[in-house]
Coordinates of C-alpha atoms in Angstrom, one line a residue:
X1 CA 48.2 -7.1 59.8
X2 CA 46.8 -6.0 56.4
X3 CA 50.1 -5.5 54.5
X4 CA 53.4 -7.3 54.0
X5 CA 56.7 -6.5 52.4
X6 CA 57.4 -8.5 49.3
X7 CA 60.3 -8.5 46.8
X8 CA 60.4 -8.9 43.1
X9 CA 63.3 -8.6 40.7
X10 CA 62.3 -5.0 40.4
X11 CA 62.8 -4.4 44.1
X12 CA 60.9 -4.4 47.4
X13 CA 57.4 -3.0 47.9
X14 CA 54.6 -3.1 50.4
X15 CA 51.7 -5.4 49.4
X16 CA 48.2 -4.7 50.9
X17 CA 46.6 -8.0 51.9
X18 CA 43.3 -6.8 53.5
X19 CA 39.9 -6.0 52.0
X20 CA 39.7 -2.4 50.8
X21 CA 36.4 -1.1 52.1
X22 CA 35.6 2.5 53.0
X23 CA 39.1 3.6 52.0
X24 CA 40.7 1.3 54.6
X25 CA 42.3 -2.2 54.4
X26 CA 40.6 -4.5 56.9
X27 CA 40.6 -8.1 57.8
X28 CA 37.8 -10.4 56.7
X29 CA 35.0 -10.8 59.2
X30 CA 35.7 -14.5 59.7
X31 CA 39.4 -13.9 59.6
X32 CA 39.9 -16.2 56.6
X33 CA 42.8 -15.9 54.2
X34 CA 44.0 -17.8 51.2
X35 CA 47.4 -18.0 49.5
X36 CA 48.1 -16.8 46.0
X37 CA 50.7 -18.9 44.1
X38 CA 53.6 -17.8 41.9
X39 CA 53.0 -19.7 38.7
X40 CA 56.7 -19.7 37.8
X41 CA 57.8 -21.5 40.9
X42 CA 54.5 -23.1 42.1
X43 CA 55.2 -21.7 45.5
X44 CA 53.0 -19.4 47.6
X45 CA 53.6 -15.6 47.4
X46 CA 51.5 -14.4 50.3
X47 CA 48.1 -14.9 51.9
X48 CA 45.4 -12.3 51.4
X49 CA 42.0 -11.8 53.1
X50 CA 39.2 -14.1 51.9
X51 CA 35.9 -12.2 51.6
X52 CA 32.6 -14.1 52.3
X53 CA 29.0 -13.0 52.1
X54 CA 29.5 -11.1 55.4
X55 CA 32.3 -9.0 53.9
X56 CA 30.3 -8.4 50.7
X57 CA 27.5 -7.0 52.8
X58 CA 29.9 -4.6 54.5
X59 CA 31.2 -3.5 51.2
X60 CA 27.7 -3.0 49.7
X61 CA 26.6 -1.0 52.7
X62 CA 29.7 1.3 52.3
X63 CA 29.0 1.7 48.6
X64 CA 25.3 2.4 49.2
X65 CA 26.1 5.0 51.9
X66 CA 28.5 6.7 49.6
X67 CA 26.2 6.7 46.6
X68 CA 23.3 8.1 48.5
X69 CA 25.5 10.6 50.4
X70 CA 28.7 12.4 49.7
X71 CA 29.3 10.9 46.2
X72 CA 26.0 12.1 44.9
X73 CA 27.1 15.7 45.5
X74 CA 30.4 15.3 43.7
X75 CA 30.2 17.2 40.3
X76 CA 31.0 15.5 37.0
X77 CA 34.0 17.8 36.7
X78 CA 35.4 16.5 40.1
X79 CA 34.7 12.9 39.0
X80 CA 36.9 13.6 36.0
X81 CA 39.6 15.1 38.2
X82 CA 39.6 12.0 40.5
X83 CA 39.8 9.5 37.6
X84 CA 42.6 11.6 36.0
X85 CA 44.5 11.7 39.3
X86 CA 44.1 7.9 39.7
X87 CA 45.5 7.5 36.2
X88 CA 48.5 9.6 37.0
X89 CA 49.2 7.6 40.2
X90 CA 49.0 4.4 38.3
X91 CA 51.6 5.7 35.8
X92 CA 53.8 6.7 38.7
X93 CA 53.6 3.2 40.1
X94 CA 53.9 1.5 36.7
X95 CA 57.0 -0.6 37.3
X96 CA 55.7 -1.9 40.7
X97 CA 52.3 -2.8 39.3
X98 CA 53.9 -4.5 36.3
X99 CA 56.2 -6.5 38.6
X100 CA 53.2 -7.6 40.7
X101 CA 51.4 -8.7 37.6
X102 CA 54.4 -10.8 36.5
X103 CA 54.8 -12.3 40.0
X104 CA 51.2 -13.2 40.5
X105 CA 50.0 -13.9 37.0
X106 CA 53.2 -15.0 35.3
X107 CA 53.0 -12.7 32.3
X108 CA 56.2 -11.3 30.8
X109 CA 57.3 -8.1 32.7
X110 CA 57.6 -6.3 29.3
X111 CA 54.0 -7.1 28.5
X112 CA 52.8 -6.3 32.0
X113 CA 54.2 -2.8 31.7
X114 CA 52.1 -2.3 28.5
X115 CA 49.0 -3.6 30.5
X116 CA 49.5 -1.0 33.3
X117 CA 50.1 1.8 30.8
X118 CA 46.9 0.8 28.9
X119 CA 45.0 0.6 32.3
X120 CA 46.1 4.2 33.2
X121 CA 45.1 5.5 29.7
X122 CA 41.7 3.8 30.1
X123 CA 41.1 5.6 33.4
X124 CA 42.2 8.9 31.9
X125 CA 39.9 8.3 28.9
X126 CA 36.8 7.9 31.2
X127 CA 38.0 10.8 33.2
X128 CA 37.5 12.8 30.0
X129 CA 33.9 11.4 29.6
X130 CA 32.7 12.2 33.2
X131 CA 31.5 15.7 32.4
X132 CA 30.3 14.9 28.9
X133 CA 27.4 12.5 29.8
X134 CA 24.4 14.5 28.6
X135 CA 20.7 14.2 28.1
X136 CA 18.5 16.0 25.7
X137 CA 15.3 18.0 25.4
X138 CA 12.4 16.5 23.3
X139 CA 9.8 18.8 21.8
X140 CA 6.4 17.1 21.7
X141 CA 3.7 19.8 22.1
X142 CA 3.6 23.5 22.8
X143 CA 2.3 23.1 26.3
X144 CA 4.8 20.5 27.6
X145 CA 8.5 20.6 28.4
X146 CA 10.3 17.2 28.2
X147 CA 13.8 16.3 29.0
X148 CA 15.6 13.0 29.1
X149 CA 18.6 12.6 31.5
X150 CA 21.1 9.9 32.1
X151 CA 21.5 8.9 35.7
X152 CA 23.9 6.5 37.4
X153 CA 22.5 3.0 38.1
X154 CA 23.7 2.9 41.7
X155 CA 25.9 0.3 43.4
X156 CA 27.7 -1.8 40.9
X157 CA 29.3 -5.2 41.6
X158 CA 32.2 -6.0 39.3
X159 CA 33.9 -9.4 39.0
X160 CA 37.2 -9.5 37.0
X161 CA 39.3 -12.3 35.6
X162 CA 42.9 -13.4 36.2
X163 CA 44.3 -13.0 32.7
X164 CA 44.5 -9.2 32.7
X165 CA 44.1 -8.3 36.3
X166 CA 45.0 -4.6 36.4
X167 CA 43.7 -3.9 32.9
X168 CA 40.2 -5.4 33.7
X169 CA 40.3 -3.4 37.0
X170 CA 40.4 -0.2 35.0
X171 CA 38.0 -1.3 32.3
X172 CA 35.4 -1.9 35.0
X173 CA 36.1 1.0 37.3
X174 CA 36.6 3.7 34.6
X175 CA 33.1 3.9 33.0
X176 CA 31.2 3.1 36.3
X177 CA 32.9 6.0 38.2
X178 CA 32.6 8.4 35.2
X179 CA 28.8 7.9 35.3
X180 CA 28.6 8.5 39.0
X181 CA 28.2 5.0 40.4
X182 CA 29.9 3.3 43.3
X183 CA 31.6 0.0 43.0
X184 CA 32.5 -3.2 44.7
X185 CA 35.1 -5.0 42.6
X186 CA 36.2 -8.6 43.3
X187 CA 39.6 -9.6 42.0
X188 CA 40.2 -13.1 40.7
X189 CA 41.3 -15.5 43.4
X190 CA 44.3 -16.5 41.3
X191 CA 45.6 -12.9 40.9
X192 CA 44.4 -10.6 43.7
X193 CA 47.6 -8.7 44.3
X194 CA 47.7 -5.9 41.7
X195 CA 44.1 -4.9 42.3
X196 CA 44.7 -4.6 46.0
X197 CA 47.8 -2.6 45.4
X198 CA 45.9 -0.2 43.1
X199 CA 43.3 0.2 45.8
X200 CA 45.6 2.2 47.9
X201 CA 46.0 4.6 45.0
X202 CA 42.2 5.2 45.1
X203 CA 42.5 6.8 48.6
X204 CA 45.6 8.7 47.6
X205 CA 43.7 10.1 44.5
X206 CA 41.1 11.6 46.9
X207 CA 38.1 9.4 46.3
X208 CA 35.6 9.6 49.2
X209 CA 35.2 6.5 51.4
X210 CA 32.9 3.8 50.0
X211 CA 33.1 4.9 46.3
X212 CA 35.5 2.2 45.2
X213 CA 35.8 -1.0 47.3
X214 CA 38.2 -3.8 46.3
X215 CA 37.8 -7.3 47.8
X216 CA 39.6 -10.6 47.3
X217 CA 37.8 -13.9 47.5
X218 CA 36.5 -16.9 45.7
X219 CA 33.9 -16.8 42.9
X220 CA 31.7 -19.5 44.6
X221 CA 31.3 -17.4 47.7
X222 CA 32.1 -13.7 47.3
X223 CA 31.3 -13.7 43.5
X224 CA 28.0 -15.5 44.1
X225 CA 27.1 -13.1 46.9
X226 CA 27.7 -10.1 44.5
X227 CA 25.6 -11.6 41.7
X228 CA 22.6 -12.3 44.0
X229 CA 22.8 -9.4 46.4
X230 CA 19.6 -7.5 46.8
X231 CA 21.3 -4.1 47.3
X232 CA 23.5 -4.3 44.2
X233 CA 21.9 -2.6 41.3
X234 CA 24.1 -3.8 38.5
X235 CA 26.7 -6.6 38.0
X236 CA 29.5 -6.7 35.4
X237 CA 31.5 -9.9 34.8
X238 CA 34.4 -10.9 32.6
X239 CA 35.2 -14.6 32.4
X240 CA 33.9 -17.9 31.2
X241 CA 30.6 -18.4 29.5
X242 CA 29.6 -21.1 32.0
X243 CA 30.1 -18.7 34.9
X244 CA 28.4 -15.9 33.0
X245 CA 25.2 -18.1 32.7
X246 CA 25.2 -18.6 36.5
X247 CA 25.6 -14.9 37.1
X248 CA 22.8 -14.1 34.8
X249 CA 20.5 -16.6 36.6
X250 CA 21.5 -15.1 40.0
X251 CA 20.8 -11.6 38.9
X252 CA 17.4 -12.7 37.5
X253 CA 16.6 -14.7 40.7
X254 CA 17.4 -11.8 43.0
X255 CA 16.5 -8.2 42.2
X256 CA 16.7 -8.3 38.4
X257 CA 19.9 -6.3 38.6
X258 CA 21.3 -5.0 35.3
X259 CA 24.0 -7.3 33.8
X260 CA 26.8 -7.0 31.4
X261 CA 28.9 -10.0 30.5
X262 CA 32.2 -10.2 28.5
X263 CA 32.7 -14.0 28.0
X264 CA 34.6 -16.6 26.1
X265 CA 35.6 -16.9 22.5
X266 CA 36.9 -19.3 19.9
X267 CA 38.0 -16.7 17.4
X268 CA 38.8 -17.4 13.7
X269 CA 41.9 -15.9 12.2
X270 CA 41.5 -16.1 8.4
X271 CA 44.4 -15.8 6.0
X272 CA 43.7 -15.4 2.2
X273 CA 46.2 -16.3 -0.6
X274 CA 46.8 -12.7 -1.4
X275 CA 47.8 -11.7 2.2
X276 CA 51.3 -10.4 2.9
X277 CA 52.4 -13.7 4.4
X278 CA 55.2 -12.3 6.6
X279 CA 52.8 -9.7 8.1
X280 CA 50.0 -12.3 8.5
X281 CA 52.3 -14.8 10.3
X282 CA 53.5 -12.1 12.7
X283 CA 49.9 -11.2 13.7
X284 CA 48.7 -14.8 13.7
X285 CA 51.6 -15.6 16.1
X286 CA 50.7 -12.6 18.3
X287 CA 47.0 -13.4 18.0
X288 CA 47.3 -16.8 19.7
X289 CA 50.5 -16.8 21.8
X290 CA 50.1 -13.3 23.3
X291 CA 49.5 -13.6 27.1
X292 CA 50.3 -17.3 26.9
X293 CA 47.1 -17.8 24.9
X294 CA 45.1 -16.8 28.0
X295 CA 43.0 -14.2 26.1
X296 CA 39.3 -14.4 25.5
X297 CA 39.7 -13.2 22.0
X298 CA 42.7 -15.4 21.1
X299 CA 42.8 -16.3 17.4
X300 CA 42.9 -20.1 18.1
X301 CA 41.1 -21.2 14.9
X302 CA 43.4 -20.4 12.0
X303 CA 42.0 -20.8 8.5
X304 CA 44.5 -20.5 5.6
X305 CA 43.5 -20.5 2.0
X306 CA 44.7 -23.6 0.2
X307 CA 47.1 -21.8 -2.2
X308 CA 49.5 -20.8 0.6
X309 CA 48.5 -23.4 3.2
X310 CA 51.7 -25.5 3.2
X311 CA 54.0 -22.5 2.9
X312 CA 52.1 -20.8 5.8
X313 CA 52.5 -23.8 8.1
X314 CA 56.2 -24.1 7.6
X315 CA 56.8 -20.4 8.1
X316 CA 54.4 -20.2 11.1
X317 CA 56.3 -23.1 12.8
X318 CA 59.5 -21.2 12.3
X319 CA 58.1 -18.0 13.8
X320 CA 56.4 -19.7 16.8
X321 CA 59.6 -21.5 17.7
X322 CA 61.3 -18.1 18.2
X323 CA 58.9 -17.3 21.0
X324 CA 60.9 -17.3 24.2
X325 CA 59.2 -19.2 27.0
X326 CA 60.6 -18.7 30.5
X327 CA 61.1 -16.5 33.5
X328 CA 58.6 -13.6 33.2
X329 CA 61.3 -11.1 34.4
X330 CA 63.8 -12.1 31.8
X331 CA 64.2 -9.3 29.2
X332 CA 63.6 -11.6 26.2
X333 CA 60.7 -13.6 27.5
X334 CA 57.5 -13.5 25.4
X335 CA 55.6 -16.3 27.1
X336 CA 55.6 -17.0 30.8
X337 CA 53.8 -19.8 32.7
X338 CA 50.0 -20.5 32.7
X339 CA 48.3 -18.9 35.6
X340 CA 47.6 -21.9 37.8
X341 CA 47.9 -25.7 38.2
X342 CA 44.2 -26.0 37.3
X343 CA 44.7 -24.1 34.1
X344 CA 47.8 -26.0 33.3
X345 CA 46.1 -29.3 33.7
X346 CA 43.1 -28.1 31.7
X347 CA 45.3 -27.2 28.7
X348 CA 47.3 -30.4 28.9
X349 CA 44.0 -32.3 28.8
X350 CA 43.2 -30.5 25.5
X351 CA 46.6 -31.4 24.1
X352 CA 45.9 -35.0 24.8
X353 CA 42.4 -34.8 23.3
X354 CA 43.8 -33.3 20.1
X355 CA 46.4 -36.0 19.7
X356 CA 43.9 -38.8 20.4
X357 CA 41.4 -37.3 17.9
X358 CA 44.1 -37.6 15.2
X359 CA 45.3 -34.0 14.9
X360 CA 48.9 -33.6 13.9
X361 CA 51.2 -31.8 16.3
X362 CA 53.4 -29.5 14.2
X363 CA 55.3 -28.0 17.1
X364 CA 54.9 -28.1 20.9
X365 CA 52.3 -30.3 22.6
X366 CA 54.3 -30.8 25.8
X367 CA 55.1 -29.2 29.1
X368 CA 58.2 -27.1 29.1
X369 CA 60.6 -27.8 32.0
X370 CA 59.6 -29.5 35.3
X371 CA 59.0 -26.5 37.5
X372 CA 56.3 -23.9 36.9
X373 CA 53.2 -24.1 34.8
X374 CA 55.0 -23.7 31.4
X375 CA 53.6 -25.2 28.2
X376 CA 55.3 -25.1 24.8
X377 CA 53.6 -23.1 22.1
X378 CA 51.5 -25.7 20.2
X379 CA 50.3 -25.8 16.6
X380 CA 47.9 -28.5 15.5
X381 CA 47.1 -29.3 11.9
X382 CA 45.0 -32.0 10.2
X383 CA 42.1 -30.9 12.3
X384 CA 38.4 -31.3 11.6
X385 CA 35.6 -29.0 12.7
X386 CA 34.1 -31.5 15.1
X387 CA 37.3 -31.9 17.1
X388 CA 37.2 -30.7 20.7
X389 CA 40.2 -28.5 20.1
X390 CA 38.3 -26.7 17.4
X391 CA 35.1 -26.2 19.2
X392 CA 36.0 -25.5 22.8
X393 CA 37.9 -22.5 24.3
X394 CA 41.3 -23.8 25.5
X395 CA 42.6 -20.6 27.0
X396 CA 46.3 -21.5 26.4
X397 CA 49.1 -21.4 23.8
X398 CA 47.4 -23.8 21.5
X399 CA 46.0 -23.2 18.0
X400 CA 44.5 -25.4 15.2
X401 CA 45.1 -24.7 11.5
X402 CA 42.7 -25.7 8.8
X403 CA 42.5 -24.9 5.1
X404 CA 39.7 -23.3 3.0
X405 CA 39.1 -22.9 -0.7
X406 CA 36.8 -19.9 -1.3
X407 CA 35.7 -16.7 0.4
X408 CA 32.3 -18.3 1.1
X409 CA 34.1 -21.3 2.8
X410 CA 36.0 -18.9 5.0
X411 CA 32.9 -17.1 6.2
X412 CA 31.0 -20.3 6.8
X413 CA 33.9 -21.8 8.8
X414 CA 34.5 -18.6 10.7
X415 CA 30.9 -18.6 11.9
X416 CA 30.9 -22.3 12.9
X417 CA 31.0 -21.6 16.6
X418 CA 28.7 -20.7 19.4
X419 CA 31.0 -17.8 20.3
X420 CA 31.3 -14.4 18.6
X421 CA 33.8 -12.3 20.4
X422 CA 36.4 -11.5 17.7
X423 CA 37.8 -12.5 14.3
X424 CA 40.5 -11.4 11.9
X425 CA 41.0 -11.2 8.1
X426 CA 44.3 -11.1 6.4
X427 CA 44.2 -9.9 2.8
X428 CA 45.5 -7.3 0.4
X429 CA 42.1 -6.9 -1.3
X430 CA 39.9 -4.2 0.3
X431 CA 36.7 -5.6 -1.1
X432 CA 37.5 -9.0 0.5
X433 CA 38.4 -7.4 3.8
X434 CA 35.1 -5.5 4.0
X435 CA 32.8 -8.3 2.7
X436 CA 34.2 -10.9 5.0
X437 CA 34.3 -8.5 8.0
X438 CA 30.7 -7.7 7.5
X439 CA 29.7 -11.3 7.2
X440 CA 31.5 -12.6 10.3
X441 CA 29.4 -12.8 13.4
X442 CA 31.8 -11.2 15.9
X443 CA 31.9 -8.1 18.0
X444 CA 35.4 -7.1 16.8
X445 CA 37.0 -7.9 13.4
X446 CA 40.6 -7.1 12.8
X447 CA 42.0 -6.7 9.3
X448 CA 45.7 -7.4 8.8
X449 CA 46.3 -7.1 12.6
X450 CA 45.2 -8.9 15.8
X451 CA 44.7 -8.1 19.4
X452 CA 45.0 -4.4 18.8
X453 CA 42.5 -3.3 21.4
X454 CA 42.1 0.4 22.3
X455 CA 40.1 2.1 25.1
X456 CA 38.2 4.2 22.5
X457 CA 36.9 1.2 20.6
X458 CA 33.9 -0.9 22.0
X459 CA 34.7 -4.5 22.8
X460 CA 32.3 -7.3 23.4
X461 CA 30.7 -10.3 21.8
X462 CA 27.9 -11.7 19.6
X463 CA 26.1 -14.9 20.5
X464 CA 27.5 -16.7 23.6
X465 CA 30.4 -14.3 24.0
X466 CA 28.4 -11.9 26.1
X467 CA 26.0 -9.0 26.7
X468 CA 26.9 -5.3 26.4
X469 CA 30.2 -3.7 25.5
X470 CA 33.3 -2.7 27.3
X471 CA 35.4 0.4 26.4
X472 CA 34.6 3.4 24.2
X473 CA 31.5 5.6 24.6
X474 CA 29.4 2.4 24.4
X475 CA 30.5 1.3 27.9
X476 CA 28.8 4.3 29.4
X477 CA 25.4 2.8 28.5
X478 CA 26.2 -0.1 30.8
X479 CA 26.3 2.3 33.8
X480 CA 23.5 4.8 33.1
X481 CA 19.8 4.6 33.0
X482 CA 17.4 7.0 31.3
X483 CA 14.9 9.1 33.2
X484 CA 12.2 11.0 31.3
X485 CA 10.8 14.2 32.9
X486 CA 7.5 15.5 31.4
X487 CA 6.4 19.0 32.6
X488 CA 3.0 20.4 31.9
X489 CA 3.2 24.1 31.0
X490 CA -0.4 24.8 30.0
X491 CA -3.6 24.9 32.0
X492 CA -5.4 21.8 33.3
X493 CA -6.2 19.4 30.5
X494 CA -9.3 18.2 32.2
X495 CA -11.7 20.6 33.8

């Protein structure tokens, strides 16, 4: 059996549990399965197929056959139509997909609905790009005709994280398919359900078999097999910097496949004295506690100018204490549980480390309740730059606040990290906003806002936060390669 009926507070639905290869859900070759856990209750939801290297081989063969066969004949206009249809189907299944996200990941249902909507819009956006990927003619000499064309890379392996399962599914599939590639996408072992559910929409949208293959499995087996596979032409990964390094090594050690990486962050959120303090606190709160702090660009290092520092802390504490932590399906919930026992334990370890290092707990610092992986929103003050909680990515509802004196201090402190994914500046002075934004070493800088991502805007990191860009026109470069064609028009050059 490759499906099972499940029930959420939004109603019953049929959950695929097999590997989606060649437009069919199948069992794993070895018959292995693994359970996915509801982080709100700590109880199993369902068991899904566990892909191994053998299953990755089958998926790669299907993707290769499609790429070199039927898919190559599909026009850009038809690729556009297919992606647009998939987007429409995702919108039609919005409530079900959002409920699956809340069940499997623990995020608030209200937030999950936004994720699904953004995923659908991303697919529609890249559907619009499919027939606008163009080359150019280059005039060199009168007796030659030269053109440069953009061609798909081929079979793409894609490994997505657990914090935004369906959103990352669309971020990866959209540009790859728009450019004419075929894909094998591996869902995170903590959150496989929404990706498998969306896979059935792929077939309904009309994609040929083998173009989009969705597998569930563990990173150490299925993920490693994708990274090192000799018949995969490109790998894209979103996740930790540690895993990103291993994928880069595997790609280099196999067939030198193309690689894009969207990795971790320790993003600075800088608040100047002249900022609208109420507006800044609202965005700082959203910047760190959104998605339970499980966000690669979370604004976990908060720097506040000394003139408003004390006032800011008191007002921020009041705002953070209003965040409702609880059942993801409750209408007023903002923060649900952390995704897993492993992640819960990791965050609790950082809380202990911060306390032992001498940081002051302004609010939070504890588990919430005794069932589920819930953690109180936590604010540390009295921190120093060398503390573990200021240097390492926690990936939870934990932030550290420090003060600064001058604009130069803010820039220096903001750049004191090996990461460079995102940053933010809060100020009413346009000159300050532009000067500091230009000086920060980050792929995205928000001004008087935070976490306002959009599918039209490139997203990716400087330094150890990754290679390449997701979203926007820039993402298309990750999935195309240039071919130069030089045609001799004149007589023989050498007699």
